[in-house]
Short mmCIF file of C-alpha atoms and ligand atoms in Angstrom, two decimals:
data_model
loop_
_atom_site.label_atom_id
_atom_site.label_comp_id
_atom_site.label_asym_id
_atom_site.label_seq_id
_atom_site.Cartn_x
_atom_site.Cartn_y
_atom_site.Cartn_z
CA UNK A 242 99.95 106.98 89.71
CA UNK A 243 103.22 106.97 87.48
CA UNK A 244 103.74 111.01 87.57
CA UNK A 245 103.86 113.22 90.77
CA UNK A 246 100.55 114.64 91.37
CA UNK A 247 101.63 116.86 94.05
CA UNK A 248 103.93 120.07 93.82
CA UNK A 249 105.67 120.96 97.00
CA UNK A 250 107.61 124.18 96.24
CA UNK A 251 109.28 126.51 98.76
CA UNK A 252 110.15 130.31 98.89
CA UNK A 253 113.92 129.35 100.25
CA UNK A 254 116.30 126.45 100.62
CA UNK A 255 116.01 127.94 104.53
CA UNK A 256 112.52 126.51 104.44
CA UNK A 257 113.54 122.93 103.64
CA UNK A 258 113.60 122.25 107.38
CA UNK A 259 110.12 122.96 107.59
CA UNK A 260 108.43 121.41 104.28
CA UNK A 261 110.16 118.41 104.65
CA UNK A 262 107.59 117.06 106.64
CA UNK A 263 105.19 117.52 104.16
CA UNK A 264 107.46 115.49 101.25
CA UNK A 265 107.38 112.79 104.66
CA UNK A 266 104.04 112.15 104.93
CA UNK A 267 103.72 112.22 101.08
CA UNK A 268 106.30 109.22 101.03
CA UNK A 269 104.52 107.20 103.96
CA UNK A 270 101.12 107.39 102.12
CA UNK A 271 102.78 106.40 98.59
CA UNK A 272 101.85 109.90 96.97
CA UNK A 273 104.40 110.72 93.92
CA UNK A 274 105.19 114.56 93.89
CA UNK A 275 107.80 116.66 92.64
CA UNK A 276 109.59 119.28 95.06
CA UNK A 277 111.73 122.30 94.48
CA UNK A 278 112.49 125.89 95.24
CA UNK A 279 110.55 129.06 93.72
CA UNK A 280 110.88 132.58 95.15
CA UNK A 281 107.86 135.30 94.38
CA UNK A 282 110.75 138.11 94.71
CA UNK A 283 113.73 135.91 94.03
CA UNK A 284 112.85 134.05 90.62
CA UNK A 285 109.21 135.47 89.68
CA UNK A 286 109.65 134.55 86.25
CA UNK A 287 110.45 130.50 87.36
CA UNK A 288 106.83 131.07 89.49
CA UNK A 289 104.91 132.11 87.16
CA UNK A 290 106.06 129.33 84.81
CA UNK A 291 105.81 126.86 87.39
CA UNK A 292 102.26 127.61 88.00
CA UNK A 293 100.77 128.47 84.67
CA UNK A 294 102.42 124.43 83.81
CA UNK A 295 101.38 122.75 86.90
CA UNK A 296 98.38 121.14 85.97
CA UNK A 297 99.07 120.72 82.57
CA UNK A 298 102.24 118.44 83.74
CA UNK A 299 99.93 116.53 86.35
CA UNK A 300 99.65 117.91 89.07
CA UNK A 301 96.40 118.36 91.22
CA UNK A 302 97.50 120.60 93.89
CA UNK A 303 100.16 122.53 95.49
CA UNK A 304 101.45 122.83 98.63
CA UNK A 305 103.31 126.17 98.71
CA UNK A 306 105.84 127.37 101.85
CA UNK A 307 107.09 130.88 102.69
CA UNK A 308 107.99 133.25 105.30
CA UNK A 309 108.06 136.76 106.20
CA UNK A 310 106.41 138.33 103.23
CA UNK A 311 105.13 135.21 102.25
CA UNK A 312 103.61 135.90 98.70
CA UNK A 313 104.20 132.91 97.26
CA UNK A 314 101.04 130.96 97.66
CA UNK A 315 99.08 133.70 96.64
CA UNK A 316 100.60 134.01 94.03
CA UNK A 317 100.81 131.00 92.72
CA UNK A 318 97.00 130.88 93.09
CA UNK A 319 96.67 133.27 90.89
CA UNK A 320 98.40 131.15 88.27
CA UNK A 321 96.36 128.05 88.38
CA UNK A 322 93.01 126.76 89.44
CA UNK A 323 94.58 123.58 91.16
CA UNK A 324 93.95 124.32 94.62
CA UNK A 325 96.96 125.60 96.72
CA UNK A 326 97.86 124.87 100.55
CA UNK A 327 99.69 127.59 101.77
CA UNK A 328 102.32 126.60 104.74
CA UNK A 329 103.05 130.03 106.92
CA UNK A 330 106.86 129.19 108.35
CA UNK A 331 108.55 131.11 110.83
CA UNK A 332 111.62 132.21 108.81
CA UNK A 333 114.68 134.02 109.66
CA UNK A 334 112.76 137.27 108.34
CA UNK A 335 109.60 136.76 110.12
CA UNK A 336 108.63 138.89 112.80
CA UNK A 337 107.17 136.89 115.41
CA UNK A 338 105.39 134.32 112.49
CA UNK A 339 102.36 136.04 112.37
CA UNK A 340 103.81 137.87 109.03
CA UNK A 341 103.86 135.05 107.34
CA UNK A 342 100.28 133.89 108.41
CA UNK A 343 98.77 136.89 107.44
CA UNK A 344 100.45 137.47 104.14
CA UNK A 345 99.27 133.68 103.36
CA UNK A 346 95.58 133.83 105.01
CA UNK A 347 94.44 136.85 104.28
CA UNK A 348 93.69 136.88 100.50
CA UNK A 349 91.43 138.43 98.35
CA UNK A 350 88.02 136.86 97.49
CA UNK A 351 88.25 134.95 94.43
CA UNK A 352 91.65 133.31 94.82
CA UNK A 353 91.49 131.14 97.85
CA UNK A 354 94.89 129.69 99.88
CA UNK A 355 93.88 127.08 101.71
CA UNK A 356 96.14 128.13 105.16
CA UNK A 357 97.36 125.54 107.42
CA UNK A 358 98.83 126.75 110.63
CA UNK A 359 102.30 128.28 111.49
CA UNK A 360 105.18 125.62 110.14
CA UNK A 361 102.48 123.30 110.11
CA UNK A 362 103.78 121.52 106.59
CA UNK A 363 102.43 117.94 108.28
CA UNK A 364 98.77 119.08 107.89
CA UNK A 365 99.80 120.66 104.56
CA UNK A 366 100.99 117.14 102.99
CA UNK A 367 98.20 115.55 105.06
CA UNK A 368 95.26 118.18 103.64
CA UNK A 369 96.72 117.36 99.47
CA UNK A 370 96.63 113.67 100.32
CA UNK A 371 92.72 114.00 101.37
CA UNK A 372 92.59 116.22 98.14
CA UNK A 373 94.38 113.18 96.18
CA UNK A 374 92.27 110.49 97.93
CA UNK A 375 88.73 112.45 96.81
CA UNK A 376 89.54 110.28 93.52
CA UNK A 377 91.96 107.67 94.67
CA UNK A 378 90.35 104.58 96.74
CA UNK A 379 93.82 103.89 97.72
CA UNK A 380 94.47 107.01 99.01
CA UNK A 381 91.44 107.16 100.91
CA UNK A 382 91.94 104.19 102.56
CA UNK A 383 95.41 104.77 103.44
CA UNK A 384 94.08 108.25 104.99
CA UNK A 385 91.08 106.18 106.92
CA UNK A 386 94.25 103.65 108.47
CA UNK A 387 96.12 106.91 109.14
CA UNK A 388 93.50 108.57 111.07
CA UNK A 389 92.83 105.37 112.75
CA UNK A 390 96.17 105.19 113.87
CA UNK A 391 95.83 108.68 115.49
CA UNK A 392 92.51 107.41 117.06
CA UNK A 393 94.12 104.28 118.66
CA UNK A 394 96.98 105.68 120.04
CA UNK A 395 94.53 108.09 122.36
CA UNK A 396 92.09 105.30 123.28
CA UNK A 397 95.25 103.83 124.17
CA UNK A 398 96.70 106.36 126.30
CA UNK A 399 93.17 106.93 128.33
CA UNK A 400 93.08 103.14 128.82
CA UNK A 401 97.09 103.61 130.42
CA UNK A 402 95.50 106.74 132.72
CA UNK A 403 92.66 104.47 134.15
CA UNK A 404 94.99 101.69 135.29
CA UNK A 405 97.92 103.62 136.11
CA UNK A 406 96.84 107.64 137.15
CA UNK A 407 97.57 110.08 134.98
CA UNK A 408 100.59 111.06 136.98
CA UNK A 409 102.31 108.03 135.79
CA UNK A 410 103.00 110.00 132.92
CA UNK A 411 104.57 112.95 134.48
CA UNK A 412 107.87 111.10 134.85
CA UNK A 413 108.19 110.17 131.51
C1 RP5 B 202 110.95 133.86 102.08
O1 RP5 B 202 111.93 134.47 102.82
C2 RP5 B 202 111.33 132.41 102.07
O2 RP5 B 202 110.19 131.60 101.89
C3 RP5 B 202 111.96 132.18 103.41
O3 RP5 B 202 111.01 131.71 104.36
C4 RP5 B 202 112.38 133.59 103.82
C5 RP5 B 202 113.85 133.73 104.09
O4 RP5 B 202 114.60 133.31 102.97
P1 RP5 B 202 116.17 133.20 103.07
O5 RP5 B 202 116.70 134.58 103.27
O6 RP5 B 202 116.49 132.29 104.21
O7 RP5 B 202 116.61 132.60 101.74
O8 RP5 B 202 110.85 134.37 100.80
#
């Protein structure tokens, strides 16, 4: 891997705070991508370039972020066949969130977002890494150590409960 195979891309500099934790979880599993700001109502013109170049520059999916009328995943799946993550964040324009989900989930059949939940740009970076791995061994088994991780940590905490009583956690 010598070029960035993933595109994070966000409606607003106001939604760094959010898809940085995708770009975070990119770094910890060694995925190269490239990330940057592009606005469906702000710059179309820089979306629809973006898109219709993505995969010829490398790239093998996209993890797109907006809020409020969140158009740009959709958008940008309309523009490529690399698949596209859509990240639903709770901007300073959403109502309640749910306008953002909505405007991201709820797409037409034959162009597909796949919709993670509310500001949930973790699973987002996570979700393109398991997209990655599908032809990366490395990847894969970086993804198997991650998950293992998760799996640990809970076998751990039940084995704290049954020596110590689950309240012994309520102080923490
Ligand atoms: C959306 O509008 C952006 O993705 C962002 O979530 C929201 C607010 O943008 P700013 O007004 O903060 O630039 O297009």
């Amino acid at each position: 891997m010598s070029k960035p195979v993933v595109g994070i891309i966000m409606g607003s500099q106001s939604d760094l705070k959010i898809m940085r934790e995708a770009a975070e979880i990119l770094e910890e599993l060694e995925i190269l991508f490239e990330i940057t700001i592009v606005s469906a109502h702000r710059t179309p013109e820089r979306m629809v370039s973006y898109a219709s170049s993505a995969k010829a520059r490398g790239l093998k999916v996209i993890v797109a972020g907006a809020g409020g009328a969140a158009h740009l995943p959709g958008m940008v799946a309309s523009l490529t066949s690399l698949p596209v993550i859509g990240v639903p964040i709770k901007s300073t324009n959403s109502i309640d969130g749910w306008d953002s989900v909505l405007s991201i989930l709820q797409m037409p059949g034959g162009v597909p977002v796949a919709t993670v939940a509310l500001n949930g740009a973790k699973n987002a970076g996570i979700l393109a890494a398991q997209i990655i791995g599908t032809a990366n061994e490395v990847v894969a088994t970086k993804l198997d150590t991650y998950k293992h991780n998760l799996r640990d940590k809970v076998e751990a905490q039940v084995k704290q409960w049954e020596q110590t009583g689950w309240k012994s956690d309520l102080t923490k």
